[in-house]
Coordinates of C-alpha atoms in Angstrom, one line a residue:
Chain B
M1 CA 0.1 0.3 0.4
P2 CA 1.6 3.5 -1.0
S3 CA 2.0 5.7 2.6
R4 CA 0.7 8.8 2.6
R5 CA 3.3 10.5 0.9
A6 CA 3.3 8.9 -1.8
V7 CA -0.5 9.4 -2.5
L8 CA 0.0 13.1 -1.9
A9 CA 3.2 13.2 -4.8
L10 CA 0.4 11.0 -6.8
L11 CA -1.8 14.0 -6.7
G12 CA 1.0 17.1 -7.2
A13 CA 1.7 14.7 -10.3
V14 CA -1.8 15.3 -11.5
A15 CA -1.6 19.0 -11.3
I16 CA -4.3 19.8 -8.4
P17 CA -3.1 23.3 -6.9
L18 CA -0.9 22.4 -4.3
P19 CA -2.0 24.3 -1.1
A20 CA 0.0 27.7 0.1
F21 CA 1.4 25.6 2.9
A22 CA 2.8 22.3 0.7
Q23 CA 5.0 25.1 -0.7
A24 CA 7.1 26.3 2.2
K25 CA 9.9 24.2 1.5
P26 CA 11.9 23.9 -1.9
R27 CA 10.8 22.0 -4.5
V28 CA 13.8 19.4 -6.4
V29 CA 12.9 17.2 -8.5
V30 CA 15.6 14.0 -8.8
V31 CA 15.3 12.0 -11.6
G32 CA 16.8 8.4 -12.4
G33 CA 17.4 6.3 -9.0
G34 CA 20.7 5.2 -9.6
F35 CA 23.9 5.5 -7.8
G36 CA 23.7 9.5 -8.5
G37 CA 19.8 10.1 -8.3
A38 CA 19.2 8.1 -5.3
T39 CA 22.5 10.0 -3.3
C40 CA 21.3 12.9 -4.3
A41 CA 17.9 12.5 -3.5
R42 CA 19.0 11.5 -0.2
A43 CA 21.6 14.4 0.4
L44 CA 18.4 17.2 -0.4
H45 CA 15.7 15.3 1.3
R46 CA 18.3 15.3 4.8
A47 CA 18.8 19.1 4.1
G48 CA 15.1 20.2 4.1
I49 CA 14.3 19.8 0.5
A50 CA 11.0 18.6 -0.1
V51 CA 12.1 15.7 -3.1
T52 CA 11.0 13.4 -5.7
L53 CA 12.7 10.8 -6.8
V54 CA 11.4 10.2 -10.4
E55 CA 12.4 6.5 -11.5
P56 CA 10.8 4.0 -13.6
N57 CA 11.8 0.6 -12.2
P58 CA 10.6 -0.3 -8.8
A59 CA 14.0 -1.0 -8.0
Y60 CA 17.5 -0.3 -9.4
T61 CA 20.1 -3.6 -10.8
A62 CA 23.6 -2.5 -10.6
C63 CA 26.4 -2.6 -12.8
P64 CA 29.7 -2.6 -10.3
F65 CA 29.9 -6.7 -9.9
S66 CA 28.1 -7.5 -12.7
N67 CA 30.5 -8.6 -14.7
A68 CA 30.8 -11.5 -11.7
V69 CA 27.4 -12.4 -12.4
V70 CA 28.2 -12.8 -16.5
A71 CA 31.1 -14.9 -15.3
G72 CA 28.6 -17.1 -12.8
L73 CA 30.5 -15.8 -9.7
R74 CA 27.5 -14.1 -7.9
E75 CA 24.0 -13.8 -8.7
L76 CA 21.9 -11.2 -10.3
D77 CA 19.6 -10.9 -6.7
G78 CA 22.6 -9.5 -5.1
Q79 CA 22.9 -6.5 -7.8
V80 CA 19.3 -5.7 -7.2
F81 CA 18.2 -2.6 -4.5
G82 CA 14.9 -1.5 -3.7
Y83 CA 14.0 2.4 -2.8
D84 CA 12.2 1.4 0.9
G85 CA 15.7 2.9 2.4
L86 CA 14.7 6.0 0.7
K87 CA 11.0 6.0 1.4
R88 CA 11.9 4.8 5.1
E89 CA 13.5 8.3 5.7
D90 CA 10.0 10.0 3.7
V91 CA 12.1 10.6 0.7
I92 CA 9.1 10.7 -2.2
V93 CA 9.4 8.2 -4.7
V94 CA 7.2 8.0 -7.9
Q95 CA 7.7 5.1 -10.2
D96 CA 7.2 6.4 -13.9
R97 CA 9.4 7.9 -16.8
A98 CA 10.3 11.3 -17.0
V99 CA 9.7 12.3 -20.6
G100 CA 10.0 15.8 -20.8
V101 CA 10.9 19.2 -18.8
E102 CA 8.7 22.2 -19.1
T103 CA 9.6 25.3 -17.4
G104 CA 9.4 24.3 -13.7
A105 CA 7.9 21.1 -14.0
V106 CA 8.8 17.6 -15.5
V107 CA 6.4 15.9 -17.2
L108 CA 5.9 11.9 -16.4
A109 CA 4.7 9.4 -19.1
G110 CA 1.7 8.9 -17.0
G111 CA 0.6 12.3 -18.0
G112 CA 1.4 14.1 -14.4
R113 CA 3.5 16.8 -13.6
L114 CA 5.7 16.9 -11.2
P115 CA 6.7 21.0 -10.6
F116 CA 10.4 21.9 -9.4
D117 CA 12.1 25.2 -7.9
R118 CA 15.7 22.9 -9.0
L119 CA 15.6 19.6 -11.5
V120 CA 18.3 17.0 -10.9
L121 CA 18.9 14.8 -14.0
A122 CA 20.7 11.7 -13.3
P123 CA 19.7 9.3 -16.3
G124 CA 22.8 7.2 -16.5
I125 CA 23.1 5.9 -20.1
D126 CA 21.1 5.2 -23.0
V127 CA 22.5 2.7 -25.7
V128 CA 22.8 3.8 -29.4
F129 CA 21.2 1.3 -31.5
G130 CA 22.1 1.5 -35.0
A131 CA 24.9 3.4 -34.1
L132 CA 26.6 0.5 -35.0
P133 CA 25.6 -1.1 -38.0
G134 CA 23.3 -4.1 -37.8
Y135 CA 22.9 -3.8 -34.0
D136 CA 20.1 -3.0 -32.9
E137 CA 17.3 -4.0 -29.9
P138 CA 16.4 -7.9 -31.7
V139 CA 19.7 -8.3 -32.6
A140 CA 21.0 -7.5 -28.7
E141 CA 18.9 -10.6 -27.5
R142 CA 21.2 -12.8 -29.6
M143 CA 24.3 -10.7 -28.9
P144 CA 23.6 -9.3 -25.6
H145 CA 25.8 -6.0 -24.3
A146 CA 25.0 -6.3 -20.8
W147 CA 25.8 -2.6 -20.6
K148 CA 22.7 -2.0 -18.2
A149 CA 23.0 -4.7 -15.7
G150 CA 19.4 -6.9 -15.7
P151 CA 18.1 -9.5 -17.8
Q152 CA 20.9 -8.7 -20.8
T153 CA 23.2 -9.1 -17.5
V154 CA 21.9 -12.9 -17.5
L155 CA 21.4 -13.5 -21.4
L156 CA 25.0 -13.5 -21.5
R157 CA 25.9 -15.4 -18.3
D158 CA 23.3 -18.1 -20.1
K159 CA 24.6 -18.2 -23.7
L160 CA 28.3 -18.3 -22.3
R161 CA 26.8 -21.2 -20.7
A162 CA 25.4 -23.1 -22.8
M163 CA 28.4 -22.7 -25.4
P164 CA 30.5 -25.9 -25.8
D165 CA 34.2 -26.4 -24.8
G166 CA 36.2 -25.5 -27.8
G167 CA 33.8 -22.4 -28.7
M168 CA 34.9 -18.7 -29.5
V169 CA 33.6 -15.7 -27.6
V170 CA 34.1 -12.5 -29.2
M171 CA 33.8 -8.8 -27.6
S172 CA 33.2 -5.1 -29.3
V173 CA 34.4 -2.3 -27.1
P174 CA 33.6 0.9 -28.5
A175 CA 35.4 4.2 -28.7
N176 CA 35.2 6.2 -25.5
P177 CA 33.1 8.1 -24.0
Y178 CA 31.1 5.4 -22.4
R179 CA 29.8 4.2 -19.0
C180 CA 33.0 2.6 -17.1
P181 CA 35.7 3.0 -18.7
P182 CA 37.9 -0.3 -17.3
G183 CA 34.8 -2.2 -17.4
P184 CA 34.9 -3.8 -21.0
Y185 CA 38.6 -5.1 -19.7
E186 CA 37.0 -6.8 -16.5
R187 CA 34.9 -8.4 -18.2
A188 CA 37.0 -9.9 -20.8
S189 CA 39.0 -10.9 -17.3
L190 CA 36.5 -12.5 -16.0
I191 CA 35.0 -14.3 -19.1
A192 CA 38.6 -15.8 -19.8
H193 CA 38.4 -17.0 -15.6
Y194 CA 35.0 -18.2 -16.5
L195 CA 36.6 -20.0 -19.7
K196 CA 39.8 -21.4 -18.1
T197 CA 38.0 -23.0 -15.0
H198 CA 34.6 -24.3 -16.8
K199 CA 35.9 -24.4 -20.7
P200 CA 39.3 -24.2 -21.4
R201 CA 39.0 -24.7 -25.3
C202 CA 37.7 -21.8 -25.9
K203 CA 38.6 -18.7 -27.1
L204 CA 37.9 -15.1 -26.1
L205 CA 38.4 -12.2 -29.0
V206 CA 38.5 -8.4 -27.6
L207 CA 38.1 -6.1 -30.7
D208 CA 38.7 -2.3 -29.4
A209 CA 38.2 0.5 -30.7
K210 CA 40.8 2.1 -29.2
D211 CA 44.6 1.4 -28.9
S212 CA 45.1 2.4 -24.8
F213 CA 42.7 1.7 -21.7
S214 CA 42.2 2.3 -18.5
K215 CA 44.9 0.1 -16.4
Q216 CA 45.9 -1.1 -19.3
K217 CA 49.4 -2.5 -17.9
L218 CA 47.9 -3.8 -15.1
F219 CA 45.6 -5.7 -17.3
Q220 CA 48.1 -6.6 -19.6
Q221 CA 50.0 -8.1 -16.9
A222 CA 47.5 -10.1 -15.5
W223 CA 46.0 -11.4 -18.9
A224 CA 49.6 -13.3 -19.7
E225 CA 49.8 -14.4 -16.2
L226 CA 46.8 -15.7 -15.9
Y227 CA 45.1 -16.2 -19.5
P228 CA 47.9 -16.9 -22.1
G229 CA 46.6 -18.1 -25.2
L230 CA 42.7 -17.6 -24.1
L231 CA 42.3 -14.0 -24.2
E232 CA 43.7 -12.0 -27.3
W233 CA 43.1 -8.6 -27.6
V234 CA 43.1 -6.4 -30.9
P235 CA 43.9 -2.5 -30.5
L236 CA 42.3 -0.4 -33.0
S237 CA 45.9 0.0 -34.6
A238 CA 45.7 -3.8 -35.6
G239 CA 42.4 -3.3 -37.2
G240 CA 40.3 -4.0 -33.9
K241 CA 38.1 -1.4 -34.5
V242 CA 34.4 -3.7 -35.1
T243 CA 32.7 -1.7 -37.7
G244 CA 29.1 -3.6 -38.0
V245 CA 27.3 -6.6 -37.1
E246 CA 26.2 -9.0 -40.2
G247 CA 24.0 -12.6 -38.6
D248 CA 26.6 -14.1 -36.1
A249 CA 29.5 -12.0 -37.1
L250 CA 30.9 -9.0 -36.1
V251 CA 32.8 -7.2 -38.9
T252 CA 35.8 -4.9 -39.1
D253 CA 37.8 -3.4 -42.0
F254 CA 40.1 -6.3 -42.2
Q255 CA 37.7 -9.5 -41.0
R256 CA 34.7 -10.9 -40.3
V257 CA 35.2 -12.8 -37.1
T258 CA 32.0 -15.1 -36.1
A259 CA 31.0 -15.8 -32.6
D260 CA 29.8 -18.6 -30.6
V261 CA 28.8 -16.1 -28.4
A262 CA 29.3 -12.3 -29.2
N263 CA 28.9 -9.4 -26.7
V264 CA 28.6 -6.1 -28.2
I265 CA 28.9 -3.1 -26.4
P266 CA 27.7 -0.6 -28.5
P267 CA 28.1 3.2 -28.2
Q268 CA 26.3 5.0 -25.6
R269 CA 24.4 8.8 -24.8
A270 CA 23.3 10.5 -22.0
G271 CA 19.9 9.1 -21.2
A272 CA 16.8 9.9 -23.2
I273 CA 15.5 12.6 -20.5
A274 CA 18.8 14.7 -20.8
A275 CA 18.1 15.5 -24.8
A276 CA 14.1 15.5 -24.2
A277 CA 15.2 18.5 -21.5
G278 CA 18.1 19.9 -23.7
A279 CA 20.6 19.5 -21.6
A280 CA 22.8 17.2 -24.1
D281 CA 25.2 18.4 -26.5
R282 CA 25.5 16.9 -30.4
S283 CA 27.9 14.4 -28.4
G284 CA 24.7 12.8 -26.6
W285 CA 26.0 14.4 -23.4
C286 CA 25.5 16.9 -21.2
P287 CA 28.1 19.6 -20.5
I288 CA 27.6 21.0 -16.9
D289 CA 29.4 23.8 -14.8
P290 CA 32.6 21.8 -12.5
V291 CA 30.8 23.9 -9.4
T292 CA 27.5 23.1 -9.4
F293 CA 26.8 20.4 -12.2
E294 CA 24.3 22.7 -13.7
S295 CA 23.6 22.4 -17.3
R296 CA 25.5 24.5 -19.5
Q297 CA 22.3 24.4 -21.6
R298 CA 19.3 24.7 -19.7
P299 CA 19.6 26.6 -16.7
G300 CA 17.9 25.0 -13.4
V301 CA 18.2 21.3 -14.3
H302 CA 21.2 19.6 -12.8
V303 CA 23.3 16.8 -14.2
I304 CA 25.1 13.9 -12.9
G305 CA 26.5 10.3 -13.0
D306 CA 27.3 9.0 -16.5
A307 CA 25.5 11.2 -18.4
A308 CA 27.5 14.1 -17.4
I309 CA 30.6 15.4 -19.3
A310 CA 32.4 15.6 -16.0
G311 CA 35.9 16.2 -18.0
A312 CA 38.4 14.2 -16.2
M313 CA 36.1 12.2 -14.1
P314 CA 35.5 8.9 -15.2
K315 CA 31.6 7.6 -15.7
S316 CA 31.7 5.5 -12.6
A317 CA 29.3 4.4 -9.5
F318 CA 31.4 6.4 -7.4
A319 CA 31.7 9.3 -9.5
A320 CA 28.1 9.5 -9.5
N321 CA 27.9 9.0 -6.0
G322 CA 30.7 11.7 -5.1
Q323 CA 28.8 14.3 -7.9
A324 CA 25.8 13.5 -6.0
K325 CA 27.0 14.5 -3.1
V326 CA 28.0 18.0 -4.7
C327 CA 25.4 18.8 -6.7
A328 CA 23.3 18.8 -3.5
A329 CA 25.4 20.9 -1.8
A330 CA 25.2 22.8 -4.2
V331 CA 21.1 23.0 -5.0
V332 CA 20.6 23.7 -1.5
A333 CA 23.3 26.4 -1.8
L334 CA 21.5 28.1 -4.4
L335 CA 17.8 27.8 -3.2
R336 CA 19.1 29.9 -0.5
G337 CA 20.7 32.6 -3.0
A338 CA 24.4 31.5 -1.3
A339 CA 27.5 30.8 -3.8
P340 CA 28.0 26.7 -4.0
D341 CA 31.9 26.3 -2.7
P342 CA 34.2 24.7 -5.1
P343 CA 34.0 21.1 -4.8
K344 CA 36.7 18.5 -4.4
L345 CA 36.1 14.8 -5.7
I346 CA 37.5 11.8 -5.6
N347 CA 36.8 8.5 -7.4
T348 CA 38.0 5.2 -6.7
C349 CA 37.7 1.9 -9.4
Y350 CA 38.4 -1.4 -8.7
S351 CA 38.5 -4.3 -11.3
L352 CA 38.3 -8.0 -10.8
V353 CA 40.7 -9.6 -13.4
A354 CA 40.3 -12.8 -11.3
P355 CA 38.1 -13.2 -7.9
D356 CA 41.3 -13.2 -6.0
Y357 CA 42.9 -10.6 -8.2
G358 CA 41.4 -7.2 -7.9
I359 CA 43.4 -3.6 -9.1
S360 CA 42.4 -0.1 -9.3
I361 CA 42.7 3.0 -10.2
A362 CA 41.8 6.2 -8.5
G363 CA 41.8 10.4 -8.8
V364 CA 40.9 13.7 -7.2
Y365 CA 39.7 16.2 -8.9
R366 CA 39.2 19.7 -8.9
A367 CA 37.2 22.9 -10.7
A368 CA 39.5 24.9 -13.0
E369 CA 39.1 26.4 -16.2
G370 CA 35.1 25.8 -16.4
R371 CA 36.2 21.3 -15.9
L372 CA 36.9 19.0 -13.6
V373 CA 40.3 18.3 -14.0
D374 CA 43.0 16.3 -11.9
V375 CA 44.9 16.9 -8.9
E376 CA 48.1 17.0 -10.1
G377 CA 50.5 14.1 -8.2
A378 CA 47.5 12.6 -6.6
G379 CA 46.3 9.5 -8.1
G380 CA 46.9 6.8 -10.6
T381 CA 46.6 3.0 -10.4
S382 CA 47.7 -0.1 -8.4
P383 CA 51.4 -0.1 -8.4
P384 CA 52.9 -3.1 -11.9
D385 CA 54.8 -5.0 -9.7
A386 CA 52.5 -5.5 -6.6
A387 CA 52.8 -9.2 -4.8
R388 CA 49.5 -11.7 -5.0
S389 CA 48.7 -10.9 -1.5
V390 CA 48.1 -6.8 -2.7
R391 CA 46.3 -8.1 -5.4
A392 CA 43.9 -10.0 -3.1
Q393 CA 43.6 -7.0 -0.8
E394 CA 42.1 -5.0 -3.3
A395 CA 39.8 -7.5 -4.3
A396 CA 38.6 -8.3 -1.3
Y397 CA 38.3 -4.1 -0.9
A398 CA 36.2 -3.9 -3.9
E399 CA 33.6 -6.4 -2.2
A400 CA 33.9 -4.0 0.6
W401 CA 33.1 -1.5 -1.3
F402 CA 30.4 -2.6 -3.3
R403 CA 28.8 -3.3 0.0
T404 CA 29.4 -0.3 1.4
I405 CA 28.3 2.1 -1.2
T406 CA 25.3 0.0 -1.9
G407 CA 24.2 0.3 1.8
A408 CA 24.9 3.9 1.8
V409 CA 22.8 4.7 -1.0
F410 CA 20.3 2.2 -0.8
G411 CA 20.1 0.4 2.6
Chain G
M1 CA 15.2 33.8 -13.7
R2 CA 16.3 32.9 -10.3
R3 CA 13.6 32.3 -7.9
L4 CA 14.1 33.9 -4.0
L5 CA 12.8 31.8 -0.9
P6 CA 11.3 32.9 1.7
A7 CA 13.1 34.2 5.3
A8 CA 11.5 31.0 6.8
V9 CA 12.5 28.5 4.5
L10 CA 16.0 29.9 4.3
V11 CA 16.1 29.0 8.3
L12 CA 14.7 25.8 7.5
L13 CA 17.6 24.8 4.7
S14 CA 20.2 26.4 7.3
A15 CA 19.5 24.3 10.3
G16 CA 20.9 21.2 8.6
A17 CA 24.7 20.1 9.2
A18 CA 27.3 21.9 8.7
A19 CA 28.7 22.3 5.3
A20 CA 31.2 19.6 4.6
P21 CA 34.8 20.8 3.7
P22 CA 35.8 19.9 -0.2
G23 CA 36.5 16.5 -0.7
A24 CA 35.0 15.3 2.7
E25 CA 32.0 13.6 1.4
A26 CA 33.6 11.3 -0.9
C27 CA 35.5 9.3 2.2
S28 CA 31.4 7.5 3.1
G29 CA 32.3 6.5 -0.6
C30 CA 34.3 3.4 1.0
H31 CA 34.2 3.9 4.5
P32 CA 31.4 2.9 6.1
A33 CA 29.0 3.8 9.0
T34 CA 30.6 1.4 11.2
R35 CA 32.8 -1.7 11.5
A36 CA 32.2 -4.3 8.4
E37 CA 34.0 -7.2 7.5
G38 CA 36.8 -6.8 4.9
A39 CA 36.3 -3.0 4.8
P40 CA 38.4 -0.1 5.8
P41 CA 37.6 1.8 9.0
P42 CA 34.5 3.8 10.1
L43 CA 36.1 7.2 10.2
A44 CA 32.8 9.2 12.5
G45 CA 33.6 9.1 16.1
Q46 CA 37.6 8.0 15.6
P47 CA 39.8 11.4 17.2
A48 CA 40.6 14.3 14.5
D49 CA 44.1 14.5 15.1
D50 CA 44.5 10.3 14.3
I51 CA 42.7 10.8 11.2
A52 CA 44.4 13.7 9.9
A53 CA 47.8 12.3 11.2
A54 CA 47.3 9.0 9.2
M55 CA 46.3 10.8 5.9
Q56 CA 49.6 12.7 6.8
D57 CA 51.5 9.7 6.5
F58 CA 49.6 7.9 4.0
R59 CA 50.8 11.2 1.7
T60 CA 54.4 11.0 2.6
G61 CA 54.5 7.2 1.8
Q62 CA 55.3 6.5 6.1
R63 CA 52.6 4.4 6.0
P64 CA 51.2 1.5 3.8
A65 CA 48.0 1.5 1.6
T66 CA 46.7 0.2 -1.4
V67 CA 45.0 3.6 -2.0
M68 CA 44.8 5.6 0.7
D69 CA 48.4 7.4 -1.0
R70 CA 46.9 8.0 -4.2
I71 CA 44.1 10.1 -2.6
A72 CA 46.1 11.5 0.3
K73 CA 48.5 13.4 -2.7
G74 CA 45.3 15.5 -3.8
F75 CA 45.0 16.9 -0.5
T76 CA 46.5 20.4 1.1
D77 CA 47.3 20.2 4.3
E78 CA 44.2 22.6 5.7
E79 CA 42.2 20.3 3.8
I80 CA 43.2 17.0 5.0
R81 CA 42.4 19.3 9.0
A82 CA 39.0 20.8 7.6
I83 CA 38.2 16.8 6.5
A84 CA 39.1 15.3 9.9
V85 CA 37.4 17.7 12.0
W86 CA 33.9 17.1 9.8
V87 CA 34.3 13.2 9.3
A88 CA 35.1 12.6 12.9
R89 CA 31.9 14.4 13.6
A90 CA 29.9 13.0 11.2
Q91 CA 27.2 10.5 11.0

């Protein structure tokens, strides 16, 4: 049964005029209930703002650690987080899809309107079907992208499980920018781990539209040590860029590779509401002010997480969580008529190359000349020559990080 | 177009917790509120002096680390002090 507040929110959504007392608190609508949106909604609520979180799904399925689901090391259930924690704190959660932004109000697919004083968009990514010729939604059922966690993740796992030993797995990795820069390489590692453990006569070919990638040295070192002869990475300069999909094959300028299991990670852009709100530029992503995360294109609308062009910050759950807190503080300051403080942001990303072998990259960021830049001398990756005990420690920290952040965001 | 809010609302907004100094809110991305298996230690309730000293030692490399050395290098003495005081008090 919906709470009284949820009912009030729905009444508000069908545009019944609000009584004067309901206007006492400034209203902020947050669109998207992932690591960025759920964090921002909670932070704003705790600061005394009347927040409404709009999210079409009844629960969030987290991407970090979903590669472990693909490799059969975890169940998808462990990736799913509901909104009861937010509702318990009286954050209003409206289960609907935001489809448009008018002046001062979000338009919902269900027909309602949610008025706001400021709006935060945290829509994550959309896969751009058609950007890779031949790769559309029906094809994604045969060749899963699994780049949004959920049914696609399970589909890829099941295809790997059903494949006979001796089969060929092919991954296609896009050019930058995309969600989770080291994600494709973690996935390649864990798929290789699965194959090595269960189907050792299989091969994994990683076709890449880039010549370099996040934590590259560490990944390649680990691949040489753990998966020699099993995992082959083909960079752009060696003809790795996939230019299209035909039947069961991935096509490059130089070859046509038939896959027993194909994982196509396609080009991406900000979630659809970003473009509908006029916050996305021609790149498909959203330019923002690095102090407030306010859109450069649509005043009063803030964009956080994967959808934003956040300069040196990667599109990661950790980054979205940190940006959400900075954005919430800035929104509170702006509603107060105060100047937001220049932020310092951090990112820490762990990748697993095997269940007990973790590596990390960290960064510290500040606003300078209109963008988020690296703080010089800080950040970087795990050392290249660390002992296996250090890798095991980082794998344990990776799991602890996931439990901590999901507990803080959704618990 | 900036919408200004009535005075009563401003009082309400400012009644929240003291604003976090730059960077401080990122700590809870990894450090849990209470002790947890496998996770780095909780920060709230620890003496601010100890947190600041640990950050300084991570920065110089005196204290072994996995990621904290790389993170601590991004902060000045003043920033470390402000963060330590805030996270020591945070909920």
